[in-house]
mmCIF file of C-alpha atoms in Angstrom:
data_model
loop_
_atom_site.group_PDB
_atom_site.id
_atom_site.type_symbol
_atom_site.label_atom_id
_atom_site.label_comp_id
_atom_site.label_asym_id
_atom_site.label_seq_id
_atom_site.Cartn_x
_atom_site.Cartn_y
_atom_site.Cartn_z
ATOM 1 C CA ALA N 1 14.254 -20.130 -19.332
ATOM 2 C CA GLN N 2 12.490 -17.272 -17.640
ATOM 3 C CA SER N 3 13.580 -13.908 -18.982
ATOM 4 C CA VAL N 4 12.769 -10.226 -19.309
ATOM 5 C CA THR N 5 13.608 -8.369 -22.501
ATOM 6 C CA GLN N 6 13.894 -4.637 -22.956
ATOM 7 C CA PRO N 7 14.699 -4.356 -26.653
ATOM 8 C CA ASP N 8 15.730 -0.692 -26.614
ATOM 9 C CA ILE N 9 19.083 0.027 -24.968
ATOM 10 C CA HIS N 10 18.813 3.773 -25.559
ATOM 11 C CA ILE N 11 15.862 5.999 -26.427
ATOM 12 C CA THR N 12 16.034 9.720 -27.180
ATOM 13 C CA VAL N 13 12.880 11.798 -26.829
ATOM 14 C CA SER N 14 12.298 15.527 -27.112
ATOM 15 C CA GLU N 15 11.005 17.275 -24.027
ATOM 16 C CA GLY N 16 7.225 17.390 -24.154
ATOM 17 C CA ALA N 17 6.942 14.436 -26.509
ATOM 18 C CA SER N 18 5.321 11.136 -25.625
ATOM 19 C CA LEU N 19 7.282 8.101 -24.506
ATOM 20 C CA GLU N 20 6.875 4.345 -24.717
ATOM 21 C CA LEU N 21 9.407 1.889 -23.291
ATOM 22 C CA ARG N 22 8.985 -1.728 -24.250
ATOM 23 C CA CYS N 23 9.167 -4.796 -22.027
ATOM 24 C CA ASN N 24 8.508 -8.429 -22.883
ATOM 25 C CA TYR N 25 8.693 -11.354 -20.499
ATOM 26 C CA SER N 26 8.950 -15.069 -20.913
ATOM 27 C CA TYR N 27 7.270 -17.030 -18.147
ATOM 28 C CA GLY N 28 4.872 -19.931 -17.935
ATOM 29 C CA ALA N 29 2.200 -17.870 -16.249
ATOM 30 C CA THR N 30 1.588 -14.183 -15.701
ATOM 31 C CA PRO N 31 4.103 -12.976 -13.148
ATOM 32 C CA TYR N 32 3.969 -9.904 -10.989
ATOM 33 C CA LEU N 33 5.242 -7.034 -13.165
ATOM 34 C CA PHE N 34 7.119 -3.875 -12.202
ATOM 35 C CA TRP N 35 8.785 -0.817 -13.667
ATOM 36 C CA TYR N 36 11.630 0.837 -11.757
ATOM 37 C CA VAL N 37 13.607 4.004 -12.469
ATOM 38 C CA GLN N 38 17.235 4.569 -11.531
ATOM 39 C CA SER N 39 18.877 7.978 -11.652
ATOM 40 C CA PRO N 40 22.683 8.232 -11.726
ATOM 41 C CA GLY N 41 24.180 7.229 -8.389
ATOM 42 C CA GLN N 42 20.782 6.321 -6.999
ATOM 43 C CA GLY N 43 18.978 3.149 -6.059
ATOM 44 C CA LEU N 44 15.830 1.891 -7.718
ATOM 45 C CA GLN N 45 12.505 3.659 -7.324
ATOM 46 C CA LEU N 46 9.266 1.823 -8.073
ATOM 47 C CA LEU N 47 7.171 3.581 -10.726
ATOM 48 C CA LEU N 48 4.282 1.145 -10.900
ATOM 49 C CA LYS N 49 3.282 -2.496 -10.608
ATOM 50 C CA TYR N 50 0.765 -4.969 -11.984
ATOM 51 C CA PHE N 51 -0.583 -7.867 -9.987
ATOM 52 C CA SER N 52 -4.034 -8.488 -11.487
ATOM 53 C CA GLY N 53 -7.203 -6.738 -12.586
ATOM 54 C CA ASP N 54 -7.270 -3.660 -14.800
ATOM 55 C CA THR N 55 -4.545 -4.057 -17.418
ATOM 56 C CA LEU N 56 -3.796 -0.328 -17.503
ATOM 57 C CA VAL N 57 -2.012 0.714 -14.328
ATOM 58 C CA GLN N 58 -1.145 4.196 -13.172
ATOM 59 C CA GLY N 59 2.074 5.023 -11.391
ATOM 60 C CA ILE N 60 3.988 7.930 -9.980
ATOM 61 C CA LYS N 61 5.390 10.882 -11.943
ATOM 62 C CA GLY N 62 2.667 10.605 -14.595
ATOM 63 C CA PHE N 63 3.707 7.166 -15.858
ATOM 64 C CA GLU N 64 1.354 4.380 -16.840
ATOM 65 C CA ALA N 65 1.826 0.851 -18.160
ATOM 66 C CA GLU N 66 -0.360 -1.575 -20.050
ATOM 67 C CA PHE N 67 -0.262 -5.335 -19.539
ATOM 68 C CA LYS N 68 -1.026 -7.368 -22.656
ATOM 69 C CA ARG N 69 -1.243 -11.076 -21.922
ATOM 70 C CA SER N 70 -1.411 -12.083 -25.598
ATOM 71 C CA GLN N 71 1.887 -10.321 -26.279
ATOM 72 C CA SER N 72 3.561 -11.052 -22.909
ATOM 73 C CA SER N 73 4.272 -7.343 -22.735
ATOM 74 C CA PHE N 74 4.193 -4.631 -20.103
ATOM 75 C CA ASN N 75 5.073 -1.378 -21.857
ATOM 76 C CA LEU N 76 5.648 1.858 -19.971
ATOM 77 C CA ARG N 77 4.202 5.115 -21.283
ATOM 78 C CA LYS N 78 4.157 8.804 -20.487
ATOM 79 C CA PRO N 79 2.184 11.379 -22.516
ATOM 80 C CA SER N 80 4.695 14.229 -22.108
ATOM 81 C CA VAL N 81 8.241 13.779 -20.823
ATOM 82 C CA HIS N 82 10.162 16.289 -18.729
ATOM 83 C CA TRP N 83 13.930 16.770 -18.643
ATOM 84 C CA SER N 84 13.914 15.272 -15.148
ATOM 85 C CA ASP N 85 12.707 11.947 -16.598
ATOM 86 C CA ALA N 86 16.173 11.270 -18.018
ATOM 87 C CA ALA N 87 17.288 8.102 -16.251
ATOM 88 C CA GLU N 88 17.632 4.325 -16.594
ATOM 89 C CA TYR N 89 14.371 2.382 -16.638
ATOM 90 C CA PHE N 90 14.086 -1.263 -15.668
ATOM 91 C CA CYS N 91 11.279 -3.710 -16.183
ATOM 92 C CA ALA N 92 11.168 -6.507 -13.608
ATOM 93 C CA VAL N 93 9.110 -9.598 -12.899
ATOM 94 C CA ASP N 94 8.512 -11.843 -9.930
ATOM 95 C CA PRO N 95 7.135 -15.320 -10.645
ATOM 96 C CA ARG N 96 3.872 -15.756 -8.798
ATOM 97 C CA ASP N 97 4.676 -19.301 -7.753
ATOM 98 C CA SER N 98 7.345 -18.163 -5.318
ATOM 99 C CA GLY N 99 4.744 -16.218 -3.378
ATOM 100 C CA GLY N 100 6.980 -14.531 -0.880
ATOM 101 C CA GLY N 101 9.536 -13.360 -3.417
ATOM 102 C CA ALA N 102 12.207 -15.838 -2.421
ATOM 103 C CA ASP N 103 13.357 -16.154 -6.015
ATOM 104 C CA GLY N 104 13.913 -12.430 -6.176
ATOM 105 C CA LEU N 105 13.049 -10.071 -8.966
ATOM 106 C CA THR N 106 14.296 -10.743 -12.490
ATOM 107 C CA PHE N 107 15.241 -7.515 -14.259
ATOM 108 C CA GLY N 108 15.674 -6.584 -17.860
ATOM 109 C CA LYS N 109 18.912 -4.931 -18.943
ATOM 110 C CA GLY N 110 17.357 -1.512 -18.826
ATOM 111 C CA THR N 111 16.580 1.316 -21.243
ATOM 112 C CA HIS N 112 18.559 4.533 -21.009
ATOM 113 C CA LEU N 113 16.257 7.497 -21.610
ATOM 114 C CA ILE N 114 17.765 10.693 -22.999
ATOM 115 C CA ILE N 115 15.693 13.875 -23.125
ATOM 116 C CA GLN N 116 16.474 16.418 -25.831
ATOM 117 C CA PRO N 117 15.636 20.067 -25.109
ATOM 118 C CA GLU C 1 9.830 6.414 8.455
ATOM 119 C CA THR C 2 13.473 5.625 7.689
ATOM 120 C CA GLY C 3 14.206 4.118 4.286
ATOM 121 C CA VAL C 4 16.751 1.477 3.353
ATOM 122 C CA THR C 5 20.320 2.567 4.001
ATOM 123 C CA GLN C 6 23.581 0.976 2.884
ATOM 124 C CA SER C 7 27.204 1.420 3.851
ATOM 125 C CA PRO C 8 29.744 2.169 2.675
ATOM 126 C CA THR C 9 28.844 4.196 -0.408
ATOM 127 C CA HIS C 10 31.987 3.266 -2.266
ATOM 128 C CA LEU C 11 34.667 0.653 -1.693
ATOM 129 C CA ILE C 12 37.874 -0.309 -3.454
ATOM 130 C CA LYS C 13 39.432 -3.740 -2.904
ATOM 131 C CA THR C 14 42.055 -5.856 -4.597
ATOM 132 C CA ARG C 15 41.590 -9.285 -6.106
ATOM 133 C CA GLY C 16 41.580 -12.062 -3.528
ATOM 134 C CA GLN C 17 40.477 -9.872 -0.637
ATOM 135 C CA GLN C 18 37.248 -10.176 1.303
ATOM 136 C CA VAL C 19 34.562 -7.497 1.666
ATOM 137 C CA THR C 20 31.540 -6.885 3.886
ATOM 138 C CA LEU C 21 28.678 -4.642 2.831
ATOM 139 C CA ARG C 22 25.956 -3.516 5.221
ATOM 140 C CA CYS C 23 22.264 -2.773 4.906
ATOM 141 C CA SER C 24 19.683 -1.404 7.313
ATOM 142 C CA SER C 25 16.152 -2.322 6.366
ATOM 143 C CA GLN C 26 13.203 0.015 6.301
ATOM 144 C CA SER C 27 11.243 0.316 9.520
ATOM 145 C CA GLY C 28 8.668 -2.475 9.835
ATOM 146 C CA HIS C 29 10.340 -4.752 7.302
ATOM 147 C CA ASN C 30 11.599 -8.242 8.167
ATOM 148 C CA THR C 31 13.164 -9.414 4.905
ATOM 149 C CA VAL C 32 16.294 -8.305 3.093
ATOM 150 C CA SER C 33 17.320 -9.161 -0.462
ATOM 151 C CA TRP C 34 20.655 -8.450 -2.117
ATOM 152 C CA TYR C 35 21.253 -7.750 -5.801
ATOM 153 C CA GLN C 36 24.373 -7.271 -7.923
ATOM 154 C CA GLN C 37 24.207 -4.724 -10.733
ATOM 155 C CA ALA C 38 27.143 -4.823 -13.127
ATOM 156 C CA LEU C 39 27.797 -1.790 -15.288
ATOM 157 C CA GLY C 40 25.228 -1.494 -18.043
ATOM 158 C CA GLN C 41 23.160 -4.399 -16.744
ATOM 159 C CA GLY C 42 20.032 -4.893 -14.716
ATOM 160 C CA PRO C 43 20.278 -6.035 -11.105
ATOM 161 C CA GLN C 44 20.701 -9.775 -10.493
ATOM 162 C CA PHE C 45 19.275 -11.477 -7.422
ATOM 163 C CA ILE C 46 21.943 -12.834 -5.062
ATOM 164 C CA PHE C 47 19.889 -14.033 -2.083
ATOM 165 C CA GLN C 48 17.183 -13.158 0.398
ATOM 166 C CA TYR C 49 17.182 -13.373 4.191
ATOM 167 C CA TYR C 50 14.123 -13.833 6.366
ATOM 168 C CA ARG C 51 14.150 -14.519 10.103
ATOM 169 C CA GLU C 52 17.936 -14.593 10.035
ATOM 170 C CA GLU C 53 18.064 -17.458 7.519
ATOM 171 C CA GLU C 54 18.670 -17.587 3.796
ATOM 172 C CA ASN C 55 15.219 -17.790 2.195
ATOM 173 C CA GLY C 56 16.182 -18.030 -1.462
ATOM 174 C CA ARG C 57 19.278 -17.743 -3.622
ATOM 175 C CA GLY C 58 20.122 -16.801 -7.166
ATOM 176 C CA ASN C 59 22.895 -18.175 -9.350
ATOM 177 C CA PHE C 60 25.855 -16.981 -7.284
ATOM 178 C CA PRO C 61 28.742 -19.076 -5.896
ATOM 179 C CA PRO C 62 29.121 -19.893 -2.184
ATOM 180 C CA ARG C 63 31.795 -17.220 -1.725
ATOM 181 C CA PHE C 64 28.820 -14.836 -1.646
ATOM 182 C CA SER C 65 27.313 -15.206 1.809
ATOM 183 C CA GLY C 66 25.157 -13.172 4.100
ATOM 184 C CA LEU C 67 23.780 -12.590 7.538
ATOM 185 C CA GLN C 68 20.630 -11.100 8.930
ATOM 186 C CA PHE C 69 20.535 -9.774 12.466
ATOM 187 C CA PRO C 70 17.669 -9.684 14.996
ATOM 188 C CA ASN C 71 17.004 -6.033 14.104
ATOM 189 C CA TYR C 72 16.571 -7.214 10.459
ATOM 190 C CA SER C 73 19.695 -5.438 9.226
ATOM 191 C CA SER C 74 21.918 -7.503 6.972
ATOM 192 C CA GLU C 75 25.441 -8.031 5.713
ATOM 193 C CA LEU C 76 26.689 -9.294 2.384
ATOM 194 C CA ASN C 77 30.105 -10.942 2.484
ATOM 195 C CA VAL C 78 32.149 -11.747 -0.577
ATOM 196 C CA ASN C 79 35.308 -13.826 -0.235
ATOM 197 C CA ALA C 80 38.172 -14.227 -2.689
ATOM 198 C CA LEU C 81 37.178 -11.180 -4.698
ATOM 199 C CA GLU C 82 37.427 -11.380 -8.470
ATOM 200 C CA LEU C 83 37.596 -8.549 -10.979
ATOM 201 C CA ASP C 84 34.077 -9.426 -12.184
ATOM 202 C CA ASP C 85 32.721 -8.735 -8.706
ATOM 203 C CA SER C 86 33.073 -5.027 -9.456
ATOM 204 C CA ALA C 87 29.480 -3.775 -9.423
ATOM 205 C CA LEU C 88 26.819 -1.799 -7.606
ATOM 206 C CA TYR C 89 25.394 -3.917 -4.798
ATOM 207 C CA LEU C 90 21.799 -3.129 -3.953
ATOM 208 C CA CYS C 91 19.920 -4.076 -0.850
ATOM 209 C CA ALA C 92 16.127 -4.236 -0.778
ATOM 210 C CA SER C 93 13.879 -4.703 2.219
ATOM 211 C CA SER C 94 10.298 -5.893 2.402
ATOM 212 C CA TYR C 95 7.729 -7.304 4.776
ATOM 213 C CA LEU C 96 7.049 -10.998 4.411
ATOM 214 C CA GLY C 97 3.813 -12.132 5.993
ATOM 215 C CA THR C 98 0.510 -13.711 5.119
ATOM 216 C CA GLY C 99 -1.636 -12.083 2.493
ATOM 217 C CA ASP C 100 -0.361 -9.306 0.252
ATOM 218 C CA TYR C 101 2.708 -9.486 -1.925
ATOM 219 C CA ASN C 102 5.834 -8.131 -0.285
ATOM 220 C CA GLU C 103 6.955 -5.173 -2.390
ATOM 221 C CA GLN C 104 10.686 -4.510 -2.194
ATOM 222 C CA PHE C 105 12.174 -1.104 -1.388
ATOM 223 C CA PHE C 106 15.724 -0.483 -2.549
ATOM 224 C CA GLY C 107 18.629 1.299 -0.936
ATOM 225 C CA PRO C 108 21.068 3.569 -2.830
ATOM 226 C CA GLY C 109 23.657 0.818 -3.208
ATOM 227 C CA THR C 110 27.357 0.274 -2.530
ATOM 228 C CA ARG C 111 29.741 0.684 -5.445
ATOM 229 C CA LEU C 112 32.470 -1.985 -5.191
ATOM 230 C CA THR C 113 35.567 -1.748 -7.356
ATOM 231 C CA VAL C 114 37.960 -4.695 -7.458
ATOM 232 C CA LEU C 115 41.448 -3.954 -8.783
#
């Protein structure tokens, strides 16, 4: 079955420290890959996406992610976190074979990021 | 450019009742998708509407139904509410056409509580 795994439910990072959030997917082929952020009481905001090409993609708010086909991973990174980065982070995939997105996005369960002062 | 809006923000219903949630898509978009996000979980795809017809559906029972209107706004209807229907319901709009992938833009959600 197709699935998205975010193995870390919670991560605590000190302000100014680096961050890596893990995401693994299980699909027959490389899907479209996304990272979203959700602040309390808010909807989802797209941080970055990978469709093809360069495996290191840059996003908003200083985030980047690296696609590794051999590991079926799409990990999110940030060199130095800010207190405002505290939020819920979701990895999501869209199977390429649906083309127009009619199967919807499949999300992981999310990683709750806590920033220590 | 107006983003995706949803109403109401919060809603409380009792088991067995019916509920209607509303979504206005972002300007220029013609497709609306609905997701259910239970507490502590990632969003789950309910269905997508394109040109006023259901264009795809996730693993949700028929008591979850929807509509899309000519102005591309949408409604999600849930009949015979169950306690497990308590969740944040997210609407996402996108443009479906030839060529590029249709990135989805999410609204703030409607928090439904079923008692």
